[in-house]
XYZ file of N, CA and C in Angstrom:
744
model
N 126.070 167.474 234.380
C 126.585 168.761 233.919
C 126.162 169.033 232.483
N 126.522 168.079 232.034
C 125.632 168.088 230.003
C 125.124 167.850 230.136
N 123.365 167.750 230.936
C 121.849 167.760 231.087
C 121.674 169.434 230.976
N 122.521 169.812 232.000
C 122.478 171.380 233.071
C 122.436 172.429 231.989
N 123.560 171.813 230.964
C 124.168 172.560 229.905
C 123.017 173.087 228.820
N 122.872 171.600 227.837
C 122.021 171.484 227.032
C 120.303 171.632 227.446
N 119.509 172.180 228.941
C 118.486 172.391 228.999
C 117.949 174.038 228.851
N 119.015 174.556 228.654
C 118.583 176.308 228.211
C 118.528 176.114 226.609
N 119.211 175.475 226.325
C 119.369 175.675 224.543
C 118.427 175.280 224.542
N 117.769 173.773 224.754
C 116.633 173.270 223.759
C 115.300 174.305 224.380
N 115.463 175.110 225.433
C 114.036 176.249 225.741
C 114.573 177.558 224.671
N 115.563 177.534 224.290
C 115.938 179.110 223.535
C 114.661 179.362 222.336
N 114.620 178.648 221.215
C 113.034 178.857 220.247
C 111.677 179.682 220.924
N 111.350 178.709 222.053
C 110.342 179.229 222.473
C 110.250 180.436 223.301
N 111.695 180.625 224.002
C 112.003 181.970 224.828
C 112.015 183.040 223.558
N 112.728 182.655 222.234
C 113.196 183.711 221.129
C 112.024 184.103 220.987
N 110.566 183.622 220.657
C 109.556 183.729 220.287
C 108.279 184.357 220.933
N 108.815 183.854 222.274
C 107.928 184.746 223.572
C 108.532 186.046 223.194
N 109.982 186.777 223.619
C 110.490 187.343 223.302
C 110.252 188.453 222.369
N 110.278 187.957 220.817
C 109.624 188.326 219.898
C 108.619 188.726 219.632
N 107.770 188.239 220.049
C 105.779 188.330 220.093
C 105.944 189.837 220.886
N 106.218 190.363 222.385
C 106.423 191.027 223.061
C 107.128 192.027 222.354
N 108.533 192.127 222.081
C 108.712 193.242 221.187
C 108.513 193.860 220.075
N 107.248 192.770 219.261
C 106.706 193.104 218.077
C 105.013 193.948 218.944
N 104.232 193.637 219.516
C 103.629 194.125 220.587
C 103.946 195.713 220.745
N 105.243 195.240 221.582
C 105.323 197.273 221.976
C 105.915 198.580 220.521
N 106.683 198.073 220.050
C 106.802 198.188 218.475
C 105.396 198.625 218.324
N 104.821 197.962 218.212
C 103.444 198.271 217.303
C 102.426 199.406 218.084
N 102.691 199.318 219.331
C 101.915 200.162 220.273
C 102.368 201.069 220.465
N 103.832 201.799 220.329
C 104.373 202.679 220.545
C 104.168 203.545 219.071
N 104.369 202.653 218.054
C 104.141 203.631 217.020
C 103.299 203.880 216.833
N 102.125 203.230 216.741
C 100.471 204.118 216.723
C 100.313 204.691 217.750
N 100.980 204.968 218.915
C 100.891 205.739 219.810
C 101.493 207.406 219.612
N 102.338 206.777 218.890
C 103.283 208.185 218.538
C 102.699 209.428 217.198
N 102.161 208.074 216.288
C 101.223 208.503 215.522
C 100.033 209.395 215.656
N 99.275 208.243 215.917
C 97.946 208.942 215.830
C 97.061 210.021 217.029
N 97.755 209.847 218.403
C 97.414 210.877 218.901
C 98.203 212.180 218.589
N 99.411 212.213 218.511
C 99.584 213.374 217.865
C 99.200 214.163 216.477
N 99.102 213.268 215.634
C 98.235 213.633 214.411
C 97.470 214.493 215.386
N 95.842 213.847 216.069
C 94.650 214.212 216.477
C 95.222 215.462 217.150
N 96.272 215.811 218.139
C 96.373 216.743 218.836
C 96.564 217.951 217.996
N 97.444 217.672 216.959
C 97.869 218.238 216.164
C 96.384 218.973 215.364
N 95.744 218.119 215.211
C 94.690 218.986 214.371
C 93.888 219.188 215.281
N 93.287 219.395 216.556
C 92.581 220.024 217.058
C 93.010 221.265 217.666
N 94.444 221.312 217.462
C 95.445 222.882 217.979
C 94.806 223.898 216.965
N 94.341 223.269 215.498
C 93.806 224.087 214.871
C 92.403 225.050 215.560
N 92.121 224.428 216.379
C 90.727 225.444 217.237
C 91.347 226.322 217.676
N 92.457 226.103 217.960
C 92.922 227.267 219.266
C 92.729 227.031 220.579
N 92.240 226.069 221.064
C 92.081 225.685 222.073
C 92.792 224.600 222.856
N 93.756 225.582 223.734
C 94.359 223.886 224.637
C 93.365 223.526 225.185
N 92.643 223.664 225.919
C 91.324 222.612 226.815
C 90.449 221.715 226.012
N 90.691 222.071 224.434
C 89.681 220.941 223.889
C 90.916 220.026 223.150
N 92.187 220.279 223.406
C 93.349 220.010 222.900
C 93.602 218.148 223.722
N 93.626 219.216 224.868
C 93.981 218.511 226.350
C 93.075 217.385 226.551
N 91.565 217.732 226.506
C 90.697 216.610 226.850
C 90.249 215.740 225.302
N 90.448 216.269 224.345
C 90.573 215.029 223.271
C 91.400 214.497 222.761
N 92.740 214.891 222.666
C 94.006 214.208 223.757
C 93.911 212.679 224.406
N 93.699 213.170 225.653
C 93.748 212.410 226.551
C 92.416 211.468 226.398
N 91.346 211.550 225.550
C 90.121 210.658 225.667
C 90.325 209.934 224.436
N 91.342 210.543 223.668
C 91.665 209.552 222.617
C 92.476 208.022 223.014
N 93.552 208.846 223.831
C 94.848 207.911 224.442
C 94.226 207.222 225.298
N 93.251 206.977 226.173
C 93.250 206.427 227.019
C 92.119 204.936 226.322
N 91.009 205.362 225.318
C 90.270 204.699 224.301
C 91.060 203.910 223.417
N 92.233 204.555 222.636
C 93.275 204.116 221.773
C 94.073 202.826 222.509
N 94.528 203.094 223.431
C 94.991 202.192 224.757
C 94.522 200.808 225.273
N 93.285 201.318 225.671
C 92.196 199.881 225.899
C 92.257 199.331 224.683
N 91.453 199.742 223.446
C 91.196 199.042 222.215
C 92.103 198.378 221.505
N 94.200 198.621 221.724
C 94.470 198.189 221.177
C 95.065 196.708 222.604
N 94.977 197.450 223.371
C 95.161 196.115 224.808
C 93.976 195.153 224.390
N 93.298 195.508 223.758
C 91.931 194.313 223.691
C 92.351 193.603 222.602
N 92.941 194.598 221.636
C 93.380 193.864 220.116
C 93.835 192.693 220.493
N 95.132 193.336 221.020
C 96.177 192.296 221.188
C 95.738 191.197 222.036
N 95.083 191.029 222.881
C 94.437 190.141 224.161
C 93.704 189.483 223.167
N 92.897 189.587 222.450
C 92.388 188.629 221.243
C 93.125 187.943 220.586
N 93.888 188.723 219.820
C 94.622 187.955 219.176
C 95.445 186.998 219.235
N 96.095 187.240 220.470
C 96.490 186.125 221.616
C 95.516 185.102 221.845
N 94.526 185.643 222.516
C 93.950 184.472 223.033
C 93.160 183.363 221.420
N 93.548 183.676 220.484
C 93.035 183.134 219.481
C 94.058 182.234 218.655
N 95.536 183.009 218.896
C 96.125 181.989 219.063
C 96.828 180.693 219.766
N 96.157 181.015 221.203
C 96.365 180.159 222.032
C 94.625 178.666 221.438
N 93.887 179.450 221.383
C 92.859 178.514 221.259
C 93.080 177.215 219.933
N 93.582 177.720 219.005
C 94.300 177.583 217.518
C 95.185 176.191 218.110
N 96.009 177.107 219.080
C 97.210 175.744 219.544
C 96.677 174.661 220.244
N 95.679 174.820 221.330
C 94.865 174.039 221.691
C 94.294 172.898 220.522
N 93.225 173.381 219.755
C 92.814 172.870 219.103
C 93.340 171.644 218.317
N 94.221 172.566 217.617
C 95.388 171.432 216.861
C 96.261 170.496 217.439
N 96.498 170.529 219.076
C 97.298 169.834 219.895
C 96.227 168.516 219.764
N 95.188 168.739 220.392
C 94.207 168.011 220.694
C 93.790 167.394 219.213
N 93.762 167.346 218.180
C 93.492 166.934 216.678
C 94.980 165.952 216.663
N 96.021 166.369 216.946
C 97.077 166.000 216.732
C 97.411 164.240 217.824
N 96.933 164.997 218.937
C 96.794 164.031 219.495
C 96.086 162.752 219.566
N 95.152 163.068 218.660
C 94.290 161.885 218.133
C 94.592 161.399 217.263
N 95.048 161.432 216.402
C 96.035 161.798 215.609
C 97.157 160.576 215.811
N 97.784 161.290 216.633
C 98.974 159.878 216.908
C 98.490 158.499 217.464
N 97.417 158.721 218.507
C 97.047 157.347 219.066
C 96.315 156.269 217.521
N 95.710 157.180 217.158
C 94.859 156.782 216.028
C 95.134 155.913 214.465
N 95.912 157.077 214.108
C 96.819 156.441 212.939
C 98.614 156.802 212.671
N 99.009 155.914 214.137
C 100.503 156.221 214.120
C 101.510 155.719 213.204
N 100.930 154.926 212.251
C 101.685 154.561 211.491
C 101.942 156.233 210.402
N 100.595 156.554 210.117
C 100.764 157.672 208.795
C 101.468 158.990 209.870
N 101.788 158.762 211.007
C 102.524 159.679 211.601
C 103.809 160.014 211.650
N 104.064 158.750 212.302
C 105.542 158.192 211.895
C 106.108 158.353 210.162
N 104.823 158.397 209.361
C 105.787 158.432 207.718
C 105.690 160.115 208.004
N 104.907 160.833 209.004
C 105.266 162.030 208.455
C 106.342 162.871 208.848
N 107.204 162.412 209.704
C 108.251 162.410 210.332
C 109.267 162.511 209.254
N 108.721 161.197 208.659
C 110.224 160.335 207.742
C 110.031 161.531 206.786
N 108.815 161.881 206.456
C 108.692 162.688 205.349
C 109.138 164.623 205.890
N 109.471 165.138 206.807
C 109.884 165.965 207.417
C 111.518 165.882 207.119
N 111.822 164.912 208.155
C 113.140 164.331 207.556
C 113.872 164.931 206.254
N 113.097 164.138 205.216
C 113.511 163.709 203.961
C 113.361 164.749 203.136
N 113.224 165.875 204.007
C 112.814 167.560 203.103
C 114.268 168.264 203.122
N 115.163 167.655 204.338
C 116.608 167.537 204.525
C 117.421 167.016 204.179
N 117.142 166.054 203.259
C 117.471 164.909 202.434
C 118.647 164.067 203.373
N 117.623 164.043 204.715
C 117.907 162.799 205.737
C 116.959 161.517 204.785
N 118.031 160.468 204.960
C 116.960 158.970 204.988
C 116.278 158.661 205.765
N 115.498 157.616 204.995
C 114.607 157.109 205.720
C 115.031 155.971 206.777
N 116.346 155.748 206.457
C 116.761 154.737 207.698
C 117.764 155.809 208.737
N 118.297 156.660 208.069
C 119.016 157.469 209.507
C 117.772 158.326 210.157
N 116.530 157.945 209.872
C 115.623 158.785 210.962
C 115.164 157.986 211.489
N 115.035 156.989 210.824
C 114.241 155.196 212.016
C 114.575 155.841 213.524
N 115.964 155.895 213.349
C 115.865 155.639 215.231
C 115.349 157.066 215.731
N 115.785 158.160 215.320
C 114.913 159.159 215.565
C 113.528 159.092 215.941
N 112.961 158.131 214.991
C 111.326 158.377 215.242
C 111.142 157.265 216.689
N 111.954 155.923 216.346
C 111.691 155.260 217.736
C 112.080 156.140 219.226
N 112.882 156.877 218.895
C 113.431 157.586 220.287
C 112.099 158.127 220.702
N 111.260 159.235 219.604
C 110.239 160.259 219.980
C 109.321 158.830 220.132
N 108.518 157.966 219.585
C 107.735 157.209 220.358
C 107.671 156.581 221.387
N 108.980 156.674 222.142
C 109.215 156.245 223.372
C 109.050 157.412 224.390
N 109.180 158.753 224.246
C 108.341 159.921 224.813
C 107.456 160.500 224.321
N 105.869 160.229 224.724
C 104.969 161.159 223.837
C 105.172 162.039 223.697
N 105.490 162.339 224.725
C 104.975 164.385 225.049
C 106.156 164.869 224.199
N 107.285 164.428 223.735
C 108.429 165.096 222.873
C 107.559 164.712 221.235
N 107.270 163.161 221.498
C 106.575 163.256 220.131
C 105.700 164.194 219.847
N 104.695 164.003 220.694
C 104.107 165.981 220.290
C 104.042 166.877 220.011
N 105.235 167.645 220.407
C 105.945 168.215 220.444
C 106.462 168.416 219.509
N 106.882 167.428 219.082
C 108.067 167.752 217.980
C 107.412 167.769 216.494
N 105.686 166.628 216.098
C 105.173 167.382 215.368
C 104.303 168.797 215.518
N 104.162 169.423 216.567
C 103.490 170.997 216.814
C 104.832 171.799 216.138
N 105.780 171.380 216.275
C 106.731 172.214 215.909
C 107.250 172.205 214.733
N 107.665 170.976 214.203
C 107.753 170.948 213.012
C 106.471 170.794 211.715
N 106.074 170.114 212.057
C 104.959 169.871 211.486
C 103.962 171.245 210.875
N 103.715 171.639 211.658
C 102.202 172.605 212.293
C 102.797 173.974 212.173
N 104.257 173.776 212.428
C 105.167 175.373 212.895
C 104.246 176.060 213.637
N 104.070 175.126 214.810
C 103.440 175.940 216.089
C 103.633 175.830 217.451
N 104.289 177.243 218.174
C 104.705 177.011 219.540
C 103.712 177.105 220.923
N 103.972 176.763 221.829
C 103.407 176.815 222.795
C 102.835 177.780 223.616
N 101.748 178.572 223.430
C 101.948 179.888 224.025
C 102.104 179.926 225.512
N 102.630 180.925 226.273
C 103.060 181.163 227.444
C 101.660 181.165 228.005
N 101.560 180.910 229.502
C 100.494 180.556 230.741
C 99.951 182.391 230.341
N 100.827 182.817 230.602
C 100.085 184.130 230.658
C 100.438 185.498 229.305
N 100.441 184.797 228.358
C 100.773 185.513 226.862
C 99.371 187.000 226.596
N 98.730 186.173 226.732
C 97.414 186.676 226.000
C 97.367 188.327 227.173
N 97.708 188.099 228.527
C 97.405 189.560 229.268
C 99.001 190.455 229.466
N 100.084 189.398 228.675
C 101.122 190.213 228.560
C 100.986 191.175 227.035
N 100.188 190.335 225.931
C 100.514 190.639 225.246
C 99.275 192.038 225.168
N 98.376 192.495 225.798
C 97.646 193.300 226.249
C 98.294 194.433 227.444
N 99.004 194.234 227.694
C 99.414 195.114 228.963
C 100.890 195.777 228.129
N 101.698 194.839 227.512
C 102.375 195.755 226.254
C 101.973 196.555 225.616
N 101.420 196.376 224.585
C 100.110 197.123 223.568
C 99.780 198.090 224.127
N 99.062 197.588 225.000
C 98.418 198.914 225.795
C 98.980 200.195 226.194
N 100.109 199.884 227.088
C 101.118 200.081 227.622
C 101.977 201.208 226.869
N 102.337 200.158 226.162
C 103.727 201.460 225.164
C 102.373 202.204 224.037
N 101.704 201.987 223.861
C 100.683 202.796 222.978
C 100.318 204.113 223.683
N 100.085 203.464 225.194
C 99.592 205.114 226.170
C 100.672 205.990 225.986
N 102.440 205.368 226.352
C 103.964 205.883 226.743
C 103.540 206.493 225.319
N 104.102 206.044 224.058
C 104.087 206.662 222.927
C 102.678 208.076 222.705
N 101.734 207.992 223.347
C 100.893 209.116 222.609
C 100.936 209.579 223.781
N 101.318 210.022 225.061
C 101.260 210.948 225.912
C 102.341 211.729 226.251
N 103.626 211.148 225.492
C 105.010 212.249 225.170
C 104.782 213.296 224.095
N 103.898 213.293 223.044
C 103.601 214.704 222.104
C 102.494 215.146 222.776
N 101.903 214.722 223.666
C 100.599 215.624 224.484
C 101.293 216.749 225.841
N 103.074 215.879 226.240
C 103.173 216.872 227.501
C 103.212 218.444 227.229
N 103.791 219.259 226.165
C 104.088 220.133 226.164
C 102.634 221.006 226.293
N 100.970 220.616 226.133
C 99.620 220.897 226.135
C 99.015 220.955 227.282
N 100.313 220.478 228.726
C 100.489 220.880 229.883
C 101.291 221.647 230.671
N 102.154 222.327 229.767
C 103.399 223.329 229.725
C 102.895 224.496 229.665
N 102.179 224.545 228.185
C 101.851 225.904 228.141
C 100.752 226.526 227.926
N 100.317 227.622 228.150
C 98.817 228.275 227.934
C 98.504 228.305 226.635
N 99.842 229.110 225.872
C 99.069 229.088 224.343
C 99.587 227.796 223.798
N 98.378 227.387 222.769
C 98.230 226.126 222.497
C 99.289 226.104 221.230
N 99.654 227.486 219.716
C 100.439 227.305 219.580
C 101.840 226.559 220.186
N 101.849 227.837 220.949
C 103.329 227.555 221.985
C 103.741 226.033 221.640
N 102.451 225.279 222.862
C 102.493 223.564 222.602
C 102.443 223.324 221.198
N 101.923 223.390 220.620
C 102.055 222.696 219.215
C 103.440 222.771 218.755
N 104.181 224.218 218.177
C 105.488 224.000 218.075
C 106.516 223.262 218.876
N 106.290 222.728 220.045
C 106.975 222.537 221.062
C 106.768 220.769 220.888
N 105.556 220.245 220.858
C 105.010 218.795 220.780
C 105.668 218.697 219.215
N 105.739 219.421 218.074
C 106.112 218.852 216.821
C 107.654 218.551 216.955
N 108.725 219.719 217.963
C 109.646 219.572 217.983
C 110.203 217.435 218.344
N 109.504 218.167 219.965
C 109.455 216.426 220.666
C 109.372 215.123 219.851
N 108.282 215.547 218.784
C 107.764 214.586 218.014
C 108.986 213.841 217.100
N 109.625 215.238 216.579
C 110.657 215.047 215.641
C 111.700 213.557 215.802
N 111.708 214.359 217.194
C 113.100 213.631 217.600
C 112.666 212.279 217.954
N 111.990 212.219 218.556
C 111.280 210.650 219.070
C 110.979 209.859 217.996
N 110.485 210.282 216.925
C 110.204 209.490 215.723
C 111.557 208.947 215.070
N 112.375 210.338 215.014
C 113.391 209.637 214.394
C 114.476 208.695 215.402
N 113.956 208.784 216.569
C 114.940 208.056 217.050
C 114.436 206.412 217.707
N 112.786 206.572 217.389
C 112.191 205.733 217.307
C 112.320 204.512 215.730
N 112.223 205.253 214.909
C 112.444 204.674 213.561
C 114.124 203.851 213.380
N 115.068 204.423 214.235
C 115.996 204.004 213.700
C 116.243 202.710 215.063
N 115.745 203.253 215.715
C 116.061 201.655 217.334
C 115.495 200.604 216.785
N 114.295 200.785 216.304
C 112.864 199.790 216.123
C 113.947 199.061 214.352
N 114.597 199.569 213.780
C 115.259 199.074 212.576
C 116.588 197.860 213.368
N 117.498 198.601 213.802
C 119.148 198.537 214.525
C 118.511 197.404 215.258
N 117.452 197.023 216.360
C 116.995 195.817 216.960
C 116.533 194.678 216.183
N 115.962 195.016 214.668
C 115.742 193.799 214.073
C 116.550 193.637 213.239
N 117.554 194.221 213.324
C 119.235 193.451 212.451
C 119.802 194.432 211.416
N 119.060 195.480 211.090
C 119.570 196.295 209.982
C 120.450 197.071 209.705
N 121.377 197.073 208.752
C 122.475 197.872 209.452
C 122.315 199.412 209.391
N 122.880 200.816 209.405
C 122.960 202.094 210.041
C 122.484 202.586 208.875
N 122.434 202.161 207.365
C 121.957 202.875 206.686
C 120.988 202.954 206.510
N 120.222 201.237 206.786
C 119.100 201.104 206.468
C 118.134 201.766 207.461
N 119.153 201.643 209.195
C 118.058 202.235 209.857
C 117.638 203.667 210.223
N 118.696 203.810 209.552
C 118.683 205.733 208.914
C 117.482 205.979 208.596
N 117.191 204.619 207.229
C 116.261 205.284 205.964
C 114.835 204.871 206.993
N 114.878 203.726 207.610
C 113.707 203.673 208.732
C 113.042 204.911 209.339
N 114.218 205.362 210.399
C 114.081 206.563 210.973
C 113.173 207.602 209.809
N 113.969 208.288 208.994
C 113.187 209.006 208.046
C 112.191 208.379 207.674
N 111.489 207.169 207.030
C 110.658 207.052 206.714
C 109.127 207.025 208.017
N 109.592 206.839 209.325
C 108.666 206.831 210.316
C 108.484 208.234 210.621
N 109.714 209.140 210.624
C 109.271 210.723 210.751
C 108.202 211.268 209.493
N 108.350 210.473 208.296
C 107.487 211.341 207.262
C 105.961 210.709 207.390
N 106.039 209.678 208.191
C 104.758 209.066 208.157
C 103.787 210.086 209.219
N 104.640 209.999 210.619
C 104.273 211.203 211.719
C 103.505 212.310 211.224
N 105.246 212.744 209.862
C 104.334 213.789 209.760
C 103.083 213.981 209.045
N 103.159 213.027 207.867
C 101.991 213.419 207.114
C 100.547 212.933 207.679
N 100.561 212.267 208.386
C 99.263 212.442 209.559
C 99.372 213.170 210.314
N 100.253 213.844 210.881
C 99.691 215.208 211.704
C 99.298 216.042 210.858
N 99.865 216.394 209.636
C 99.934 217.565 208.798
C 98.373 217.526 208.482
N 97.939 216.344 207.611
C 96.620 215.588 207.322
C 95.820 216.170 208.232
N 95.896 215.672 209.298
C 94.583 215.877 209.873
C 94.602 217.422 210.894
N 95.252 218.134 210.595
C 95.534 219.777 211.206
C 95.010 220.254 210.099
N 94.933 220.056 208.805
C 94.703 220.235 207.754
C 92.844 220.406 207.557
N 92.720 218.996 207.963
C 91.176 218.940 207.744
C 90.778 220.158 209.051
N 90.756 219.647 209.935
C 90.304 220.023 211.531
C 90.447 221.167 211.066
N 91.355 222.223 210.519
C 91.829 223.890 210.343
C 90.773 224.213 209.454
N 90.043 223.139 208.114
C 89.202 223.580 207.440
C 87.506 223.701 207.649
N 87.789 222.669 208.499
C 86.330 222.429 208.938
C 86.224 223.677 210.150
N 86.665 223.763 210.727
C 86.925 225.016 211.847
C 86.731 226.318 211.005
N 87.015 226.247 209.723
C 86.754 227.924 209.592
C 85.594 227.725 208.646
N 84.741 226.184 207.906
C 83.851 226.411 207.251
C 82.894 226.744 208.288
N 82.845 226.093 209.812
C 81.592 226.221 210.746
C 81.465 227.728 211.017
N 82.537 228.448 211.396
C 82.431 229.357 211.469
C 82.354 230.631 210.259
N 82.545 230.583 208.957
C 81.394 230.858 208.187
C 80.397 230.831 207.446
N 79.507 229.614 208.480
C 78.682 228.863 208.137
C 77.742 229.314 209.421
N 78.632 230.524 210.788
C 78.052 230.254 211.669
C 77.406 229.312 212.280
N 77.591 227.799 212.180
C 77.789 227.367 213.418
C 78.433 226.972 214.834
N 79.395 227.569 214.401
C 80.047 227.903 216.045
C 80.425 228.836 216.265
């Protein structure tokens, strides 16, 4: 029954951390999602055109999407290779020179201002299981966890994922309506609210309390905006130099 008990706790770190990785992931994909295609939509409304609205839009989001699913799938898989690497160094490591291993234990320890004799048996316990000895310097040692069998295409299918969700909620209203104004006022409204209610979840989930994730909220709406504003800005200028410049 105290095996049954104590075998979820000692997996909790590495679940917190899977966990973590994943909601730092969609976090990150949702807000450049929320961002930067609407920025782009935003300044190509300056043509006047929903159809060039609509299809650079959507050829952004779907490009934006892959590239950052690839990000993340790298970056993953680079830190899986990383853990590899060092497992395997480590492991040579112990067979090799277990004595300077064992002091680095004591010396881990002793950063707790545990002794060097109340960790003796500690260290004999872990040399009597490798794989915990391992373990236990990847973790302490190295401060490095184990990545999950399948991290690297979760952490790509997140990314990806909430990056598409996030930039194709300020694009629906550019399927609502004919005039592209119309949508634009209508996508900035949407925008509003999602940002700020994006800014303040993405705060309130990593511990902050209501004021701070207030000031979150506002600070992710002014970011929204000043890249949409930005680049409606350029796109509105360049649009009326071509045209009296006659080229378009």
């Amino acid at each position: 029954m105290q095996a049954a008990c104590n075998k979820p706790t000692a997996s909790t770190p590495e679940q917190h951390a899977k966990y973590k990785d994943h909601l730092s992931n969609i976090i990150i994909g949702f807000s450049d999602g929320l961002t930067v295609p609407f920025a782009l939509t935003a300044g190509l409304s300056a043509t006047g055109s929903i159809k060039l609205v609509i299809m650079g839009g959507l050829a952004e989001l779907f490009a934006g999407a892959i590239s950052m699913g690839l990000g993340a799938w790298l970056a993953a898989e680079t830190d899986r290779q990383h853990y590899e690497k060092e497992l395997t160094r480590k492991e040579q490591e112990v067979h090799q020179m277990p004595n300077a291993e064992e002091q680095e234990i004591h010396d881990i320890f002793a950063e707790y201002g545990i002794s060097h004799e109340a960790s003796t048996a500690v260290v004999q316990s872990l040399r009597a299981n490798p794989d915990m000895y391992i373990k236990f310097m990847m973790h302490f040692k190295l401060r490095l966890e184990k990545p999950g069998s399948f991290k690297s295409w979760l952490s790509a299918l997140f990314m990806g994922l909430s990056y598409f969700i996030g930039g194709l909620i300020p694009m629906v209203p550019y399927f609502c309506f004919k005039n592209v104004y119309h949508a634009l006022f209508a996508s900035i409204g949407i925008s509003v609210v999602i940002l700020l209610t994006f800014g303040y979840v993405k705060a309130h989930i990593t511990g902050l309390d209501t004021k701070e994730s207030a000031f979150s909220a506002v600070q992710t709406l002014v970011v929204g905006a000043f890249a949409a504003a930005t680049s409606y800005g350029i796109v509105r200028g360049l649009d009326r130099q071509f045209k009296m410049n006659g080229s378009v």
